[in-house]
Amino acid sequence: MESASKVILVRHAESEANHVYRKLKEQGDIFASVKFNEELIDCSITSDGIQQAQRAAAILKPHNIKIVITSPLQRCLQTTKYIFKDHPSNPRIIVEPLISEMGDLSSSIPKDLKQRLEDFSDFDFSALDKFPDKHLWFFETMIEETLKEDLLKELKKQFPTVEEQDEKAGYWFLRLIKENPAIAETHLGMLKRVATFRQELESRVKELKEGEKLAVVGHSQFLRMLTAKEFNEVGKPLDGKHFTNCEAVEFDLKTNEYRSLQDN
């Protein structure tokens, strides 16, 4: 089956962080003022982002998409909802922590899982159930094993209740990595996540029936790593696709080749 190695990749719609960064870049400012901005923790998409998602919905409507895998961060959840809420194939939507963005800046740090579960109650969050504390999935997924135990211990000491942890852990961690960037996820760490997810993706695609498709709604750095063929010694991709907001491509897992769906 020719399509058995092909998936659809979509970057999330414009987020508040994307908007702020673009404005600062136009003014000649630097990325650091966005990177540790607490107001941008797990930020939402903008009004322009909603329009981008609506256009992407029209592009993807003819495709028989039966499964959508999305990041747990709010901008991807919102993008997924706007694109697929009226999709004729009524796809199953799976929330997968492996495909979250690199955990080294404010917009990539989650908050308020309880609210996300309420806002996206029709999404499948069961991938988080494998963690002892699913509201702390970020720490379980993105922190080096040697650091994870100590960080979680300190976090629970600072914030004893689940409610406090869900609300405040992201802010606490952002301040930590501002003081000590070495704690944050590295490119090599993210590359391991990409490799693990790619294996899972290959297995899921093989389970699809003839004519059925799978889509992934993710983030710029993660999607670039997923589509890249070459990396430097610290895990940074030397090639790969740079996605614009809500850009959709068909990607071949066997060849790493991709084609834009915007042009169809």
PDB file of C-alpha atoms in Angstrom:
ATOM      1  CA  MET A   1       0.000   0.000   0.000  1.00  0.00           C
ATOM      2  CA  GLU A   2       1.690   3.194  -1.220  1.00  0.00           C
ATOM      3  CA  SER A   3       0.225   5.433   1.497  1.00  0.00           C
ATOM      4  CA  ALA A   4       1.372   3.127   4.332  1.00  0.00           C
ATOM      5  CA  SER A   5       4.471   5.239   4.946  1.00  0.00           C
ATOM      6  CA  LYS A   6       2.878   8.663   4.486  1.00  0.00           C
ATOM      7  CA  VAL A   7       1.453  10.977   7.133  1.00  0.00           C
ATOM      8  CA  ILE A   8       0.187  14.545   7.178  1.00  0.00           C
ATOM      9  CA  LEU A   9       2.171  17.002   9.310  1.00  0.00           C
ATOM     10  CA  VAL A  10       0.718  20.339  10.435  1.00  0.00           C
ATOM     11  CA  ARG A  11       2.317  23.031  12.530  1.00  0.00           C
ATOM     12  CA  HIS A  12       0.077  24.781  15.057  1.00  0.00           C
ATOM     13  CA  ALA A  13      -1.572  28.098  14.213  1.00  0.00           C
ATOM     14  CA  GLU A  14      -0.022  31.419  15.185  1.00  0.00           C
ATOM     15  CA  SER A  15       0.346  31.584  18.959  1.00  0.00           C
ATOM     16  CA  GLU A  16       0.593  34.603  21.220  1.00  0.00           C
ATOM     17  CA  ALA A  17       4.316  33.853  21.530  1.00  0.00           C
ATOM     18  CA  ASN A  18       4.733  33.777  17.734  1.00  0.00           C
ATOM     19  CA  HIS A  19       2.942  37.114  17.497  1.00  0.00           C
ATOM     20  CA  VAL A  20       5.029  38.781  20.210  1.00  0.00           C
ATOM     21  CA  TYR A  21       8.282  37.408  18.795  1.00  0.00           C
ATOM     22  CA  ARG A  22       7.488  38.653  15.302  1.00  0.00           C
ATOM     23  CA  LYS A  23       6.707  42.152  16.592  1.00  0.00           C
ATOM     24  CA  LEU A  24       9.899  42.280  18.649  1.00  0.00           C
ATOM     25  CA  LYS A  25      11.949  41.021  15.714  1.00  0.00           C
ATOM     26  CA  GLU A  26      10.564  43.810  13.542  1.00  0.00           C
ATOM     27  CA  GLN A  27      11.723  46.277  16.202  1.00  0.00           C
ATOM     28  CA  GLY A  28      15.182  44.709  16.344  1.00  0.00           C
ATOM     29  CA  ASP A  29      14.640  43.217  19.800  1.00  0.00           C
ATOM     30  CA  ILE A  30      16.039  39.874  20.914  1.00  0.00           C
ATOM     31  CA  PHE A  31      14.431  36.494  21.554  1.00  0.00           C
ATOM     32  CA  ALA A  32      15.450  36.473  25.234  1.00  0.00           C
ATOM     33  CA  SER A  33      12.648  38.878  26.131  1.00  0.00           C
ATOM     34  CA  VAL A  34      10.131  36.289  24.908  1.00  0.00           C
ATOM     35  CA  LYS A  35      11.909  33.151  26.067  1.00  0.00           C
ATOM     36  CA  PHE A  36      11.338  33.704  29.786  1.00  0.00           C
ATOM     37  CA  ASN A  37       8.107  35.730  29.627  1.00  0.00           C
ATOM     38  CA  GLU A  38       5.792  34.142  32.203  1.00  0.00           C
ATOM     39  CA  GLU A  39       2.711  35.547  30.467  1.00  0.00           C
ATOM     40  CA  LEU A  40       3.460  33.271  27.513  1.00  0.00           C
ATOM     41  CA  ILE A  41       3.535  29.990  29.452  1.00  0.00           C
ATOM     42  CA  ASP A  42       1.378  27.529  27.474  1.00  0.00           C
ATOM     43  CA  CYS A  43      -0.117  30.419  25.533  1.00  0.00           C
ATOM     44  CA  SER A  44      -3.134  30.213  23.230  1.00  0.00           C
ATOM     45  CA  ILE A  45      -3.468  30.926  19.528  1.00  0.00           C
ATOM     46  CA  THR A  46      -4.333  34.402  18.237  1.00  0.00           C
ATOM     47  CA  SER A  47      -7.324  35.574  16.198  1.00  0.00           C
ATOM     48  CA  ASP A  48      -5.097  35.346  13.109  1.00  0.00           C
ATOM     49  CA  GLY A  49      -4.224  31.827  14.229  1.00  0.00           C
ATOM     50  CA  ILE A  50      -7.907  30.879  14.292  1.00  0.00           C
ATOM     51  CA  GLN A  51      -8.243  32.056  10.688  1.00  0.00           C
ATOM     52  CA  GLN A  52      -5.149  30.040   9.724  1.00  0.00           C
ATOM     53  CA  ALA A  53      -6.663  26.934  11.299  1.00  0.00           C
ATOM     54  CA  GLN A  54      -9.935  27.490   9.468  1.00  0.00           C
ATOM     55  CA  ARG A  55      -8.075  27.693   6.154  1.00  0.00           C
ATOM     56  CA  ALA A  56      -6.170  24.520   7.049  1.00  0.00           C
ATOM     57  CA  ALA A  57      -9.499  22.822   7.800  1.00  0.00           C
ATOM     58  CA  ALA A  58     -10.622  23.503   4.240  1.00  0.00           C
ATOM     59  CA  ILE A  59      -7.348  22.136   2.826  1.00  0.00           C
ATOM     60  CA  LEU A  60      -7.555  18.939   4.879  1.00  0.00           C
ATOM     61  CA  LYS A  61     -11.291  18.349   4.463  1.00  0.00           C
ATOM     62  CA  PRO A  62     -10.909  16.114   1.340  1.00  0.00           C
ATOM     63  CA  HIS A  63      -8.434  13.825   3.127  1.00  0.00           C
ATOM     64  CA  ASN A  64      -9.814  10.761   4.906  1.00  0.00           C
ATOM     65  CA  ILE A  65      -8.017  11.425   8.178  1.00  0.00           C
ATOM     66  CA  LYS A  66      -8.978   8.840  10.796  1.00  0.00           C
ATOM     67  CA  ILE A  67      -6.371   9.591  13.477  1.00  0.00           C
ATOM     68  CA  VAL A  68      -4.928  12.913  14.628  1.00  0.00           C
ATOM     69  CA  ILE A  69      -2.016  13.010  17.072  1.00  0.00           C
ATOM     70  CA  THR A  70      -1.503  16.343  18.790  1.00  0.00           C
ATOM     71  CA  SER A  71       0.796  17.884  21.380  1.00  0.00           C
ATOM     72  CA  PRO A  72      -0.681  18.560  24.856  1.00  0.00           C
ATOM     73  CA  LEU A  73       0.277  22.242  24.691  1.00  0.00           C
ATOM     74  CA  GLN A  74      -2.670  24.584  24.383  1.00  0.00           C
ATOM     75  CA  ARG A  75      -1.806  26.055  20.978  1.00  0.00           C
ATOM     76  CA  CYS A  76      -1.772  22.603  19.382  1.00  0.00           C
ATOM     77  CA  LEU A  77      -4.960  21.501  21.147  1.00  0.00           C
ATOM     78  CA  GLN A  78      -6.744  24.639  19.945  1.00  0.00           C
ATOM     79  CA  THR A  79      -5.391  24.295  16.406  1.00  0.00           C
ATOM     80  CA  THR A  80      -6.496  20.667  16.284  1.00  0.00           C
ATOM     81  CA  LYS A  81      -9.979  21.557  17.464  1.00  0.00           C
ATOM     82  CA  TYR A  82     -10.452  24.315  14.876  1.00  0.00           C
ATOM     83  CA  ILE A  83      -9.146  22.151  12.030  1.00  0.00           C
ATOM     84  CA  PHE A  84     -10.956  18.911  12.804  1.00  0.00           C
ATOM     85  CA  LYS A  85     -14.129  19.807  14.706  1.00  0.00           C
ATOM     86  CA  ASP A  86     -16.254  19.548  11.530  1.00  0.00           C
ATOM     87  CA  HIS A  87     -14.057  17.167   9.547  1.00  0.00           C
ATOM     88  CA  PRO A  88     -16.190  14.631   7.629  1.00  0.00           C
ATOM     89  CA  SER A  89     -14.022  11.690   8.758  1.00  0.00           C
ATOM     90  CA  ASN A  90     -14.591  12.529  12.459  1.00  0.00           C
ATOM     91  CA  PRO A  91     -11.053  11.433  13.390  1.00  0.00           C
ATOM     92  CA  ARG A  92      -9.984  10.115  16.762  1.00  0.00           C
ATOM     93  CA  ILE A  93      -7.773  12.751  18.398  1.00  0.00           C
ATOM     94  CA  ILE A  94      -4.904  11.448  20.531  1.00  0.00           C
ATOM     95  CA  VAL A  95      -2.910  13.741  22.814  1.00  0.00           C
ATOM     96  CA  GLU A  96       0.742  12.644  22.821  1.00  0.00           C
ATOM     97  CA  PRO A  97       3.302  14.214  25.208  1.00  0.00           C
ATOM     98  CA  LEU A  98       6.244  12.926  23.151  1.00  0.00           C
ATOM     99  CA  ILE A  99       5.595  15.537  20.454  1.00  0.00           C
ATOM    100  CA  SER A 100       5.596  18.608  22.659  1.00  0.00           C
ATOM    101  CA  GLU A 101       7.978  21.419  21.733  1.00  0.00           C
ATOM    102  CA  MET A 102      11.506  21.611  23.102  1.00  0.00           C
ATOM    103  CA  GLY A 103      11.157  22.398  26.802  1.00  0.00           C
ATOM    104  CA  ASP A 104      13.471  25.364  27.105  1.00  0.00           C
ATOM    105  CA  LEU A 105      11.181  28.408  26.872  1.00  0.00           C
ATOM    106  CA  SER A 106       7.993  29.772  28.388  1.00  0.00           C
ATOM    107  CA  SER A 107       5.538  28.883  25.625  1.00  0.00           C
ATOM    108  CA  SER A 108       6.678  25.246  25.706  1.00  0.00           C
ATOM    109  CA  ILE A 109       5.936  24.782  29.408  1.00  0.00           C
ATOM    110  CA  PRO A 110       2.418  23.528  30.201  1.00  0.00           C
ATOM    111  CA  LYS A 111      -0.005  24.612  32.880  1.00  0.00           C
ATOM    112  CA  ASP A 112      -3.479  23.774  34.145  1.00  0.00           C
ATOM    113  CA  LEU A 113      -4.012  20.255  32.807  1.00  0.00           C
ATOM    114  CA  LYS A 114      -7.335  20.126  34.643  1.00  0.00           C
ATOM    115  CA  GLN A 115      -8.613  22.975  32.458  1.00  0.00           C
ATOM    116  CA  ARG A 116      -7.256  21.364  29.297  1.00  0.00           C
ATOM    117  CA  LEU A 117      -9.107  18.136  30.107  1.00  0.00           C
ATOM    118  CA  GLU A 118     -12.328  20.126  30.459  1.00  0.00           C
ATOM    119  CA  ASP A 119     -11.816  22.269  27.355  1.00  0.00           C
ATOM    120  CA  PHE A 120     -10.919  19.288  25.145  1.00  0.00           C
ATOM    121  CA  SER A 121     -13.022  16.572  26.752  1.00  0.00           C
ATOM    122  CA  ASP A 122     -13.554  14.782  23.423  1.00  0.00           C
ATOM    123  CA  PHE A 123      -9.781  14.297  22.962  1.00  0.00           C
ATOM    124  CA  ASP A 124      -8.027  11.121  24.093  1.00  0.00           C
ATOM    125  CA  PHE A 125      -5.576  12.023  26.888  1.00  0.00           C
ATOM    126  CA  SER A 126      -4.923   8.412  27.904  1.00  0.00           C
ATOM    127  CA  ALA A 127      -1.233   8.639  26.874  1.00  0.00           C
ATOM    128  CA  LEU A 128      -0.723  10.691  30.045  1.00  0.00           C
ATOM    129  CA  ASP A 129      -2.046   7.887  32.253  1.00  0.00           C
ATOM    130  CA  LYS A 130       1.308   6.076  32.156  1.00  0.00           C
ATOM    131  CA  PHE A 131       2.820   8.749  34.402  1.00  0.00           C
ATOM    132  CA  PRO A 132       2.438   8.539  38.222  1.00  0.00           C
ATOM    133  CA  ASP A 133       1.249  12.172  38.200  1.00  0.00           C
ATOM    134  CA  LYS A 134      -0.163  12.925  34.771  1.00  0.00           C
ATOM    135  CA  HIS A 135      -0.368  16.670  35.431  1.00  0.00           C
ATOM    136  CA  LEU A 136       3.453  16.554  35.644  1.00  0.00           C
ATOM    137  CA  TRP A 137       3.866  14.893  32.223  1.00  0.00           C
ATOM    138  CA  PHE A 138       6.279  17.633  31.159  1.00  0.00           C
ATOM    139  CA  PHE A 139       8.831  16.648  33.806  1.00  0.00           C
ATOM    140  CA  GLU A 140       8.374  12.950  33.056  1.00  0.00           C
ATOM    141  CA  THR A 141       8.892  13.494  29.316  1.00  0.00           C
ATOM    142  CA  MET A 142      11.520  16.192  28.957  1.00  0.00           C
ATOM    143  CA  ILE A 143      13.838  16.159  31.921  1.00  0.00           C
ATOM    144  CA  GLU A 144      17.014  14.092  31.921  1.00  0.00           C
ATOM    145  CA  GLU A 145      16.651  11.007  34.117  1.00  0.00           C
ATOM    146  CA  THR A 146      19.485  12.100  36.399  1.00  0.00           C
ATOM    147  CA  LEU A 147      17.671  15.357  37.186  1.00  0.00           C
ATOM    148  CA  LYS A 148      14.062  14.211  37.143  1.00  0.00           C
ATOM    149  CA  GLU A 149      13.870  12.607  40.589  1.00  0.00           C
ATOM    150  CA  ASP A 150      15.476  15.575  42.351  1.00  0.00           C
ATOM    151  CA  LEU A 151      13.331  18.117  40.492  1.00  0.00           C
ATOM    152  CA  LEU A 152      10.096  16.279  41.186  1.00  0.00           C
ATOM    153  CA  LYS A 153      11.035  15.885  44.837  1.00  0.00           C
ATOM    154  CA  GLU A 154      11.732  19.612  45.170  1.00  0.00           C
ATOM    155  CA  LEU A 155       8.609  20.524  43.217  1.00  0.00           C
ATOM    156  CA  LYS A 156       6.368  18.472  45.495  1.00  0.00           C
ATOM    157  CA  LYS A 157       8.062  19.971  48.524  1.00  0.00           C
ATOM    158  CA  GLN A 158       7.367  23.489  47.242  1.00  0.00           C
ATOM    159  CA  PHE A 159       3.802  22.678  46.156  1.00  0.00           C
ATOM    160  CA  PRO A 160       2.329  19.810  48.193  1.00  0.00           C
ATOM    161  CA  THR A 161      -1.104  19.566  46.543  1.00  0.00           C
ATOM    162  CA  VAL A 162      -1.989  18.473  43.010  1.00  0.00           C
ATOM    163  CA  GLU A 163      -3.874  21.730  42.491  1.00  0.00           C
ATOM    164  CA  GLU A 164      -0.809  23.809  43.382  1.00  0.00           C
ATOM    165  CA  GLN A 165       1.447  21.691  41.206  1.00  0.00           C
ATOM    166  CA  ASP A 166      -0.892  21.944  38.220  1.00  0.00           C
ATOM    167  CA  GLU A 167      -1.147  25.701  38.578  1.00  0.00           C
ATOM    168  CA  LYS A 168       2.383  26.693  39.646  1.00  0.00           C
ATOM    169  CA  ALA A 169       4.891  24.054  38.451  1.00  0.00           C
ATOM    170  CA  GLY A 170       5.390  25.698  35.060  1.00  0.00           C
ATOM    171  CA  TYR A 171       6.223  29.100  36.531  1.00  0.00           C
ATOM    172  CA  TRP A 172       8.583  27.477  39.034  1.00  0.00           C
ATOM    173  CA  PHE A 173      10.410  25.544  36.323  1.00  0.00           C
ATOM    174  CA  LEU A 174      10.714  28.560  34.015  1.00  0.00           C
ATOM    175  CA  ARG A 175      12.482  30.504  36.791  1.00  0.00           C
ATOM    176  CA  LEU A 176      14.785  27.537  37.354  1.00  0.00           C
ATOM    177  CA  ILE A 177      15.915  27.303  33.735  1.00  0.00           C
ATOM    178  CA  LYS A 178      16.351  31.070  33.547  1.00  0.00           C
ATOM    179  CA  GLU A 179      18.844  30.789  36.410  1.00  0.00           C
ATOM    180  CA  ASN A 180      20.375  27.526  35.188  1.00  0.00           C
ATOM    181  CA  PRO A 181      19.756  26.819  31.469  1.00  0.00           C
ATOM    182  CA  ALA A 182      21.585  23.467  31.751  1.00  0.00           C
ATOM    183  CA  ILE A 183      18.488  22.018  33.441  1.00  0.00           C
ATOM    184  CA  ALA A 184      16.363  22.553  30.321  1.00  0.00           C
ATOM    185  CA  GLU A 185      15.889  19.936  27.631  1.00  0.00           C
ATOM    186  CA  THR A 186      18.716  19.672  25.095  1.00  0.00           C
ATOM    187  CA  HIS A 187      18.543  19.040  21.355  1.00  0.00           C
ATOM    188  CA  LEU A 188      19.907  15.531  21.940  1.00  0.00           C
ATOM    189  CA  GLY A 189      17.195  14.915  24.510  1.00  0.00           C
ATOM    190  CA  MET A 190      14.525  16.078  22.096  1.00  0.00           C
ATOM    191  CA  LEU A 191      16.045  13.956  19.342  1.00  0.00           C
ATOM    192  CA  LYS A 192      15.433  10.879  21.478  1.00  0.00           C
ATOM    193  CA  ARG A 193      11.773  11.837  21.776  1.00  0.00           C
ATOM    194  CA  VAL A 194      11.553  12.321  18.022  1.00  0.00           C
ATOM    195  CA  ALA A 195      13.071   8.878  17.393  1.00  0.00           C
ATOM    196  CA  THR A 196      10.683   7.196  19.819  1.00  0.00           C
ATOM    197  CA  PHE A 197       7.677   8.945  18.314  1.00  0.00           C
ATOM    198  CA  ARG A 198       8.767   8.088  14.781  1.00  0.00           C
ATOM    199  CA  GLN A 199       8.727   4.386  15.673  1.00  0.00           C
ATOM    200  CA  GLU A 200       5.236   4.724  17.132  1.00  0.00           C
ATOM    201  CA  LEU A 201       4.116   6.638  14.060  1.00  0.00           C
ATOM    202  CA  GLU A 202       5.365   3.930  11.714  1.00  0.00           C
ATOM    203  CA  SER A 203       3.419   1.329  13.684  1.00  0.00           C
ATOM    204  CA  ARG A 204       0.199   3.358  13.687  1.00  0.00           C
ATOM    205  CA  VAL A 205       0.366   4.042   9.956  1.00  0.00           C
ATOM    206  CA  LYS A 206       0.598   0.313   9.222  1.00  0.00           C
ATOM    207  CA  GLU A 207      -2.674  -0.224  11.101  1.00  0.00           C
ATOM    208  CA  LEU A 208      -4.636   2.124   8.821  1.00  0.00           C
ATOM    209  CA  LYS A 209      -6.965   0.731   6.187  1.00  0.00           C
ATOM    210  CA  GLU A 210      -6.639   1.520   2.482  1.00  0.00           C
ATOM    211  CA  GLY A 211      -7.357   5.214   1.885  1.00  0.00           C
ATOM    212  CA  GLU A 212      -7.196   6.206   5.550  1.00  0.00           C
ATOM    213  CA  LYS A 213      -4.716   8.829   6.743  1.00  0.00           C
ATOM    214  CA  LEU A 214      -3.064   9.976   9.942  1.00  0.00           C
ATOM    215  CA  ALA A 215      -2.245  13.598  10.791  1.00  0.00           C
ATOM    216  CA  VAL A 216       0.142  15.072  13.356  1.00  0.00           C
ATOM    217  CA  VAL A 217      -0.366  18.575  14.770  1.00  0.00           C
ATOM    218  CA  GLY A 218       2.904  19.689  16.305  1.00  0.00           C
ATOM    219  CA  HIS A 219       5.558  22.334  16.772  1.00  0.00           C
ATOM    220  CA  SER A 220       8.220  23.952  14.609  1.00  0.00           C
ATOM    221  CA  GLN A 221      11.354  22.435  16.172  1.00  0.00           C
ATOM    222  CA  PHE A 222       9.826  19.000  16.656  1.00  0.00           C
ATOM    223  CA  LEU A 223       8.542  18.812  13.071  1.00  0.00           C
ATOM    224  CA  ARG A 224      11.841  20.026  11.690  1.00  0.00           C
ATOM    225  CA  MET A 225      13.669  17.264  13.586  1.00  0.00           C
ATOM    226  CA  LEU A 226      11.120  14.711  12.426  1.00  0.00           C
ATOM    227  CA  THR A 227      11.685  15.658   8.770  1.00  0.00           C
ATOM    228  CA  ALA A 228      15.466  16.103   9.012  1.00  0.00           C
ATOM    229  CA  LYS A 229      18.063  13.654   7.707  1.00  0.00           C
ATOM    230  CA  GLU A 230      21.241  15.179   9.146  1.00  0.00           C
ATOM    231  CA  PHE A 231      22.136  16.541  12.585  1.00  0.00           C
ATOM    232  CA  ASN A 232      25.229  18.078  14.127  1.00  0.00           C
ATOM    233  CA  GLU A 233      27.064  16.737  17.185  1.00  0.00           C
ATOM    234  CA  VAL A 234      24.675  18.391  19.662  1.00  0.00           C
ATOM    235  CA  GLY A 235      21.550  17.175  17.894  1.00  0.00           C
ATOM    236  CA  LYS A 236      20.577  20.302  15.961  1.00  0.00           C
ATOM    237  CA  PRO A 237      19.060  19.511  12.552  1.00  0.00           C
ATOM    238  CA  LEU A 238      21.118  20.553   9.533  1.00  0.00           C
ATOM    239  CA  ASP A 239      18.176  20.165   7.170  1.00  0.00           C
ATOM    240  CA  GLY A 240      14.503  19.324   7.556  1.00  0.00           C
ATOM    241  CA  LYS A 241      11.361  21.287   6.836  1.00  0.00           C
ATOM    242  CA  HIS A 242      10.779  24.697   8.410  1.00  0.00           C
ATOM    243  CA  PHE A 243       7.018  24.944   8.856  1.00  0.00           C
ATOM    244  CA  THR A 244       5.084  28.180   8.860  1.00  0.00           C
ATOM    245  CA  ASN A 245       2.053  28.422  11.121  1.00  0.00           C
ATOM    246  CA  CYS A 246      -0.679  25.959  10.098  1.00  0.00           C
ATOM    247  CA  GLU A 247       1.299  24.766   7.077  1.00  0.00           C
ATOM    248  CA  ALA A 248       0.318  21.214   6.107  1.00  0.00           C
ATOM    249  CA  VAL A 249       2.524  18.759   4.229  1.00  0.00           C
ATOM    250  CA  GLU A 250       2.391  15.105   3.298  1.00  0.00           C
ATOM    251  CA  PHE A 251       5.503  13.393   4.655  1.00  0.00           C
ATOM    252  CA  ASP A 252       6.948  10.028   3.668  1.00  0.00           C
ATOM    253  CA  LEU A 253       8.445   8.230   6.665  1.00  0.00           C
ATOM    254  CA  LYS A 254      10.537   5.985   4.421  1.00  0.00           C
ATOM    255  CA  THR A 255      12.228   8.638   2.299  1.00  0.00           C
ATOM    256  CA  ASN A 256      11.865  11.808   4.443  1.00  0.00           C
ATOM    257  CA  GLU A 257      10.445  13.546   1.385  1.00  0.00           C
ATOM    258  CA  TYR A 258       7.533  15.926   1.743  1.00  0.00           C
ATOM    259  CA  ARG A 259       5.136  17.868  -0.452  1.00  0.00           C
ATOM    260  CA  SER A 260       2.962  20.826   0.411  1.00  0.00           C
ATOM    261  CA  LEU A 261      -0.786  20.304   0.598  1.00  0.00           C
ATOM    262  CA  GLN A 262      -1.364  24.045   0.274  1.00  0.00           C
ATOM    263  CA  ASP A 263      -0.578  23.784  -3.443  1.00  0.00           C
ATOM    264  CA  ASN A 264      -3.278  21.192  -4.202  1.00  0.00           C
TER     265      ASN A 264
END
